[in-house]
CSV table of C-alpha atoms and ligand atoms in Angstrom, one decimal:
chain,number,residue,atom,x,y,z
A,1,MET,CA,23.3,7.1,15.0
A,2,THR,CA,21.5,6.2,11.9
A,3,GLY,CA,19.4,8.9,10.3
A,4,ILE,CA,15.7,8.6,9.3
A,5,ILE,CA,17.0,9.4,5.8
A,6,GLU,CA,20.3,8.0,4.5
A,7,ALA,CA,20.9,8.7,0.8
A,8,GLU,CA,24.2,8.0,-0.9
A,9,GLU,CA,25.0,9.1,-4.4
A,10,LEU,CA,21.3,9.4,-5.1
A,11,THR,CA,20.8,9.9,-8.8
A,12,LYS,CA,17.8,10.4,-11.1
A,13,TYR,CA,17.8,10.7,-14.8
A,14,TYR,CA,14.9,11.6,-16.9
A,15,GLY,CA,16.0,10.3,-20.3
A,16,ARG,CA,19.4,11.9,-20.7
A,17,LEU,CA,18.7,14.8,-18.3
A,18,CYS,CA,20.3,14.3,-14.9
A,19,ALA,CA,17.8,15.9,-12.5
A,20,LEU,CA,19.6,14.6,-9.3
A,21,ASP,CA,23.3,14.1,-9.5
A,22,ALA,CA,24.9,11.8,-6.9
A,23,VAL,CA,23.4,13.4,-3.8
A,24,ASP,CA,24.6,12.4,-0.4
A,25,LEU,CA,22.2,13.3,2.3
A,26,LYS,CA,21.6,12.2,5.9
A,27,VAL,CA,18.7,13.6,7.9
A,28,ALA,CA,18.5,12.9,11.6
A,29,ARG,CA,15.3,11.8,13.4
A,30,GLY,CA,13.4,14.9,14.5
A,31,GLU,CA,15.4,17.2,12.2
A,32,TRP,CA,13.7,19.9,10.2
A,33,LEU,CA,15.4,20.2,6.9
A,34,CYS,CA,14.7,22.9,4.4
A,35,VAL,CA,15.5,22.4,0.7
A,36,MET,CA,16.0,25.6,-1.4
A,37,GLY,CA,17.3,26.3,-4.9
A,38,PRO,CA,16.2,27.7,-8.2
A,39,SER,CA,13.4,26.3,-10.4
A,40,GLY,CA,14.6,23.1,-12.1
A,41,SER,CA,17.4,22.4,-9.6
A,42,GLY,CA,15.9,19.0,-8.6
A,43,LYS,CA,14.0,19.8,-5.4
A,44,THR,CA,10.8,18.1,-6.4
A,45,THR,CA,12.8,15.2,-7.8
A,46,LEU,CA,14.5,14.8,-4.5
A,47,LEU,CA,11.2,14.9,-2.6
A,48,ASN,CA,9.6,12.4,-5.0
A,49,LEU,CA,12.5,9.9,-4.4
A,50,LEU,CA,12.3,10.4,-0.6
A,51,SER,CA,8.5,9.8,-0.7
A,52,CYS,CA,9.0,6.7,-2.9
A,53,LEU,CA,6.7,8.2,-5.5
A,54,ASP,CA,9.6,7.8,-7.9
A,55,ARG,CA,12.6,5.5,-8.0
A,56,PRO,CA,16.2,6.6,-8.2
A,57,SER,CA,18.2,5.7,-11.4
A,58,SER,CA,21.1,4.7,-9.1
A,59,GLY,CA,22.4,5.2,-5.6
A,60,ALA,CA,21.3,4.0,-2.1
A,61,LEU,CA,18.3,5.2,-0.2
A,62,VAL,CA,17.4,3.9,3.3
A,63,ILE,CA,14.4,5.5,5.0
A,64,ASP,CA,13.6,4.6,8.6
A,65,GLY,CA,15.9,1.6,8.4
A,66,THR,CA,14.3,0.2,5.2
A,67,ASP,CA,16.2,0.0,1.9
A,68,VAL,CA,13.4,1.4,-0.2
A,69,THR,CA,15.2,0.7,-3.5
A,70,ARG,CA,14.6,-3.0,-2.9
A,71,LEU,CA,10.8,-2.8,-2.2
A,72,ASP,CA,8.3,-4.0,-4.9
A,73,ALA,CA,5.4,-1.8,-5.8
A,74,ALA,CA,3.0,-3.2,-3.2
A,75,ALA,CA,5.6,-2.9,-0.5
A,76,VAL,CA,6.5,0.7,-1.5
A,77,THR,CA,2.8,1.6,-1.2
A,78,ARG,CA,2.5,0.1,2.2
A,79,PHE,CA,5.8,1.6,3.3
A,80,ARG,CA,4.8,5.1,2.1
A,81,ARG,CA,1.4,5.1,3.8
A,82,GLU,CA,2.9,3.9,7.1
A,83,THR,CA,5.9,6.2,7.2
A,84,VAL,CA,5.4,9.3,5.1
A,85,GLY,CA,3.0,12.2,5.1
A,86,LEU,CA,3.0,14.2,1.9
A,87,ILE,CA,2.0,17.8,1.5
A,88,PHE,CA,2.0,19.3,-2.0
A,89,GLN,CA,1.8,22.8,-3.4
A,90,GLN,CA,-1.1,21.7,-5.6
A,91,PHE,CA,-3.4,20.3,-2.9
A,92,HIS,CA,-4.6,17.2,-4.9
A,93,LEU,CA,-7.9,17.1,-3.1
A,94,VAL,CA,-10.7,15.1,-4.7
A,95,PRO,CA,-13.1,17.8,-6.0
A,96,TYR,CA,-16.4,16.0,-5.4
A,97,LEU,CA,-15.6,14.9,-1.9
A,98,ASN,CA,-16.0,17.3,1.0
A,99,ALA,CA,-13.2,18.1,3.5
A,100,LEU,CA,-14.1,15.3,5.9
A,101,GLU,CA,-14.4,12.7,3.1
A,102,ASN,CA,-11.0,13.8,1.6
A,103,VAL,CA,-9.4,13.2,5.0
A,104,MET,CA,-11.3,9.9,5.4
A,105,LEU,CA,-10.0,8.8,1.9
A,106,ALA,CA,-6.5,8.8,3.5
A,107,GLN,CA,-7.8,6.6,6.3
A,108,TYR,CA,-9.3,4.3,3.6
A,109,PHE,CA,-5.7,3.9,2.3
A,110,HIS,CA,-4.6,3.1,5.8
A,111,SER,CA,-7.4,0.5,6.1
A,112,MET,CA,-9.3,2.3,8.8
A,113,ALA,CA,-12.3,4.6,8.7
A,114,ASP,CA,-13.0,6.6,11.7
A,115,GLU,CA,-15.1,9.7,11.1
A,116,GLU,CA,-14.4,11.1,14.6
A,117,GLU,CA,-10.7,10.9,14.0
A,118,ALA,CA,-10.9,12.5,10.7
A,119,ARG,CA,-13.0,15.3,12.2
A,120,ARG,CA,-10.4,15.7,15.0
A,121,ALA,CA,-7.7,16.0,12.3
A,122,LEU,CA,-9.6,18.8,10.7
A,123,GLU,CA,-10.1,20.5,14.0
A,124,ASP,CA,-6.4,20.3,14.6
A,125,VAL,CA,-5.8,22.4,11.6
A,126,GLY,CA,-8.5,24.8,12.5
A,127,LEU,CA,-11.2,23.5,10.0
A,128,GLY,CA,-13.7,21.9,12.4
A,129,ASP,CA,-16.4,24.1,10.9
A,130,ARG,CA,-15.5,23.3,7.3
A,131,ALA,CA,-15.9,19.5,7.4
A,132,HIS,CA,-18.8,19.4,4.9
A,133,HIS,CA,-17.4,22.0,2.4
A,134,LEU,CA,-16.2,20.9,-1.0
A,135,PRO,CA,-12.7,21.9,-2.1
A,136,SER,CA,-14.3,24.5,-4.4
A,137,GLN,CA,-16.0,26.1,-1.4
A,138,LEU,CA,-12.7,26.4,0.5
A,139,SER,CA,-10.0,29.1,0.1
A,140,GLY,CA,-6.5,28.1,-1.0
A,141,GLY,CA,-5.3,28.2,2.6
A,142,GLU,CA,-8.2,26.0,3.8
A,143,GLN,CA,-7.5,23.5,1.0
A,144,GLN,CA,-3.9,23.3,2.0
A,145,ARG,CA,-4.9,22.6,5.6
A,146,VAL,CA,-7.2,19.8,4.5
A,147,CYS,CA,-4.2,18.4,2.6
A,148,ILE,CA,-2.2,18.7,5.8
A,149,ALA,CA,-4.9,17.0,7.9
A,150,ARG,CA,-5.0,14.2,5.3
A,151,ALA,CA,-1.2,13.9,5.4
A,152,LEU,CA,-1.1,13.6,9.2
A,153,ILE,CA,-3.9,11.0,9.6
A,154,ASN,CA,-1.5,8.2,10.2
A,155,GLU,CA,0.9,10.1,12.5
A,156,PRO,CA,3.7,9.7,9.9
A,157,ARG,CA,7.3,9.9,11.3
A,158,LEU,CA,8.5,11.6,8.1
A,159,ILE,CA,6.7,14.7,6.7
A,160,LEU,CA,7.6,15.8,3.2
A,161,ALA,CA,6.2,19.1,1.9
A,162,ASP,CA,6.8,20.6,-1.5
A,163,GLU,CA,6.4,24.3,-1.4
A,164,PRO,CA,3.5,24.0,1.0
A,165,THR,CA,3.0,27.8,1.3
A,166,GLY,CA,3.7,28.5,-2.4
A,167,ASN,CA,0.0,29.2,-3.2
A,168,LEU,CA,-0.9,30.9,0.1
A,169,ASP,CA,-1.4,34.4,1.3
A,170,SER,CA,0.7,35.5,4.3
A,171,ALA,CA,-2.1,34.8,6.9
A,172,ASN,CA,-2.6,31.2,5.7
A,173,GLU,CA,1.2,30.8,5.3
A,174,GLU,CA,1.5,31.7,9.0
A,175,ILE,CA,-1.1,29.1,10.0
A,176,VAL,CA,0.6,26.4,7.9
A,177,MET,CA,4.0,27.4,9.4
A,178,GLY,CA,2.5,27.1,12.9
A,179,ILE,CA,1.3,23.6,12.1
A,180,LEU,CA,4.8,22.6,10.9
A,181,ARG,CA,6.4,24.1,14.0
A,182,ARG,CA,4.1,22.1,16.2
A,183,LEU,CA,4.8,18.9,14.3
A,184,HIS,CA,8.6,19.5,14.6
A,185,ALA,CA,8.2,20.2,18.3
A,186,ALA,CA,6.3,16.9,18.6
A,187,GLY,CA,9.3,15.1,17.2
A,188,HIS,CA,8.3,14.5,13.6
A,189,THR,CA,11.0,14.8,11.0
A,190,ILE,CA,10.2,17.4,8.4
A,191,VAL,CA,11.7,18.0,4.9
A,192,VAL,CA,10.2,21.1,3.3
A,193,VAL,CA,11.0,22.6,-0.1
A,194,THR,CA,10.4,26.3,-0.1
A,195,HIS,CA,11.4,29.6,-1.7
A,196,ASN,CA,10.3,31.5,1.4
A,197,THR,CA,13.1,32.7,3.7
A,198,GLU,CA,10.8,32.9,6.7
A,199,VAL,CA,9.9,29.2,6.3
A,200,ALA,CA,13.6,28.4,5.9
A,201,GLU,CA,14.5,30.3,9.1
A,202,SER,CA,12.4,28.0,11.2
A,203,ALA,CA,14.3,24.9,10.0
A,204,ASP,CA,17.3,23.3,11.6
A,205,ARG,CA,19.3,23.2,8.4
A,206,ILE,CA,19.0,24.6,4.9
A,207,ILE,CA,20.5,22.8,1.9
A,208,ARG,CA,20.7,24.4,-1.5
A,209,LEU,CA,20.4,22.5,-4.7
A,210,GLU,CA,21.7,23.7,-8.1
A,211,HIS,CA,21.7,21.5,-11.2
A,212,GLY,CA,20.8,18.5,-9.2
A,213,ARG,CA,23.7,18.8,-6.7
A,214,ILE,CA,23.8,20.1,-3.1
A,215,VAL,CA,25.9,23.2,-3.3
A,216,SER,CA,25.6,24.3,0.4
A,217,SER,CA,24.4,23.0,3.7
A,218,THR,CA,23.9,25.5,6.6
A,219,TRP,CA,22.9,24.7,10.2
A,220,CYS,CA,20.7,27.5,11.4
A,221,GLN,CA,19.3,26.7,14.8
A,222,PRO,CA,21.4,26.5,18.0
A,223,SER,CA,19.1,23.6,19.0
A,224,ALA,CA,20.2,21.7,15.9
A,225,VAL,CA,23.6,20.8,17.5
A,226,SER,CA,22.5,17.3,18.4
A,227,TYR,CA,21.4,16.7,14.7
A,228,GLN,CA,24.8,18.0,13.6
A,229,LEU,CA,26.6,15.5,15.8
A,230,ALA,CA,24.3,12.8,14.5
A,231,ASP,CA,25.2,13.8,10.9
A,232,ARG,CA,28.9,12.9,11.4
B,1,ADP,P1,12.5,21.9,-9.0
B,1,ADP,O1,11.4,21.2,-8.2
B,1,ADP,O2,13.7,22.3,-8.3
B,1,ADP,O3,11.9,23.1,-9.8
B,1,ADP,P2,12.4,19.4,-10.6
B,1,ADP,O4,12.9,18.4,-9.6
B,1,ADP,O5,11.0,19.5,-10.8
B,1,ADP,O6,13.0,20.9,-10.1
B,1,ADP,O7,13.1,19.2,-12.0
B,1,ADP,C1,14.5,19.0,-12.1
B,1,ADP,C2,14.8,18.8,-13.6
B,1,ADP,O8,14.2,17.6,-14.1
B,1,ADP,C3,14.2,19.9,-14.5
B,1,ADP,O9,15.1,20.1,-15.5
B,1,ADP,C4,12.9,19.3,-15.0
B,1,ADP,O10,12.5,19.8,-16.3
B,1,ADP,C5,13.3,17.8,-15.1
B,1,ADP,N1,12.1,16.9,-14.8
B,1,ADP,C6,11.4,16.8,-13.7
B,1,ADP,N2,10.5,15.9,-13.8
B,1,ADP,C7,10.6,15.4,-15.0
B,1,ADP,C8,9.9,14.3,-15.7
B,1,ADP,N3,8.9,13.6,-15.1
B,1,ADP,N4,10.3,14.0,-17.0
B,1,ADP,C9,11.3,14.7,-17.6
B,1,ADP,N5,12.0,15.7,-17.0
B,1,ADP,C10,11.6,16.0,-15.7
B,2,MG,MG1,9.5,21.7,-7.7
């Protein structure tokens, strides 16, 4: 079975620095993969390549059946907005737009504008009553949930999150974790970078990066057996 992510010898140089060094990675559809590793080990670089925000220096990368290394800039943008939902540690909300408008901005990029749907997306993350607040009027946890609502507006098959709970207190971390668990249960594929062992324990598999290489890969959920078989 083909994975939703198939990377072979994926490599990224920044000048002479090798940030990602010939990484082979296959992620099954519906799998929840956690990426751990020390600062500077290449986690964000990997996520940026998987989200097509950046291009590999060499290697193969097929996502959801598409060879993304062959897409031109316009096709990459289209592919990303149709397939990938991105959640960042820094929330990247537009400061002068309220929560509802920030979510609707994502719809704009998907060529649709449906205020009711945007409002439902905010309700889904528990922010129905914060729709008209500006980011500066929201707590860190609330901003992260706006970011998640925005990332999910197009029902992306692949959800990529870079330290999504890195700036959150434990109560908000639990809320965000609950949302990720729900998405996983609904069949979305999730790749999450985290330092948090609790986040990691919810995943099907943990890979560890060091100096741009995968140094370990551990299956952690009994239910992940089917993904393991798919990985062969
Ligand atoms: P992590 O997310 O694991 O902390 P990164 O993927 O951000 O690590 O970085 C991996 C390595 O690549 C680091 O040495 C970092 O300094 C370097 N790096 C990351 N992004 C850039 C960039 N845009 N230009 C130059 N070097 C970069
Ligand atoms: Mg990083």
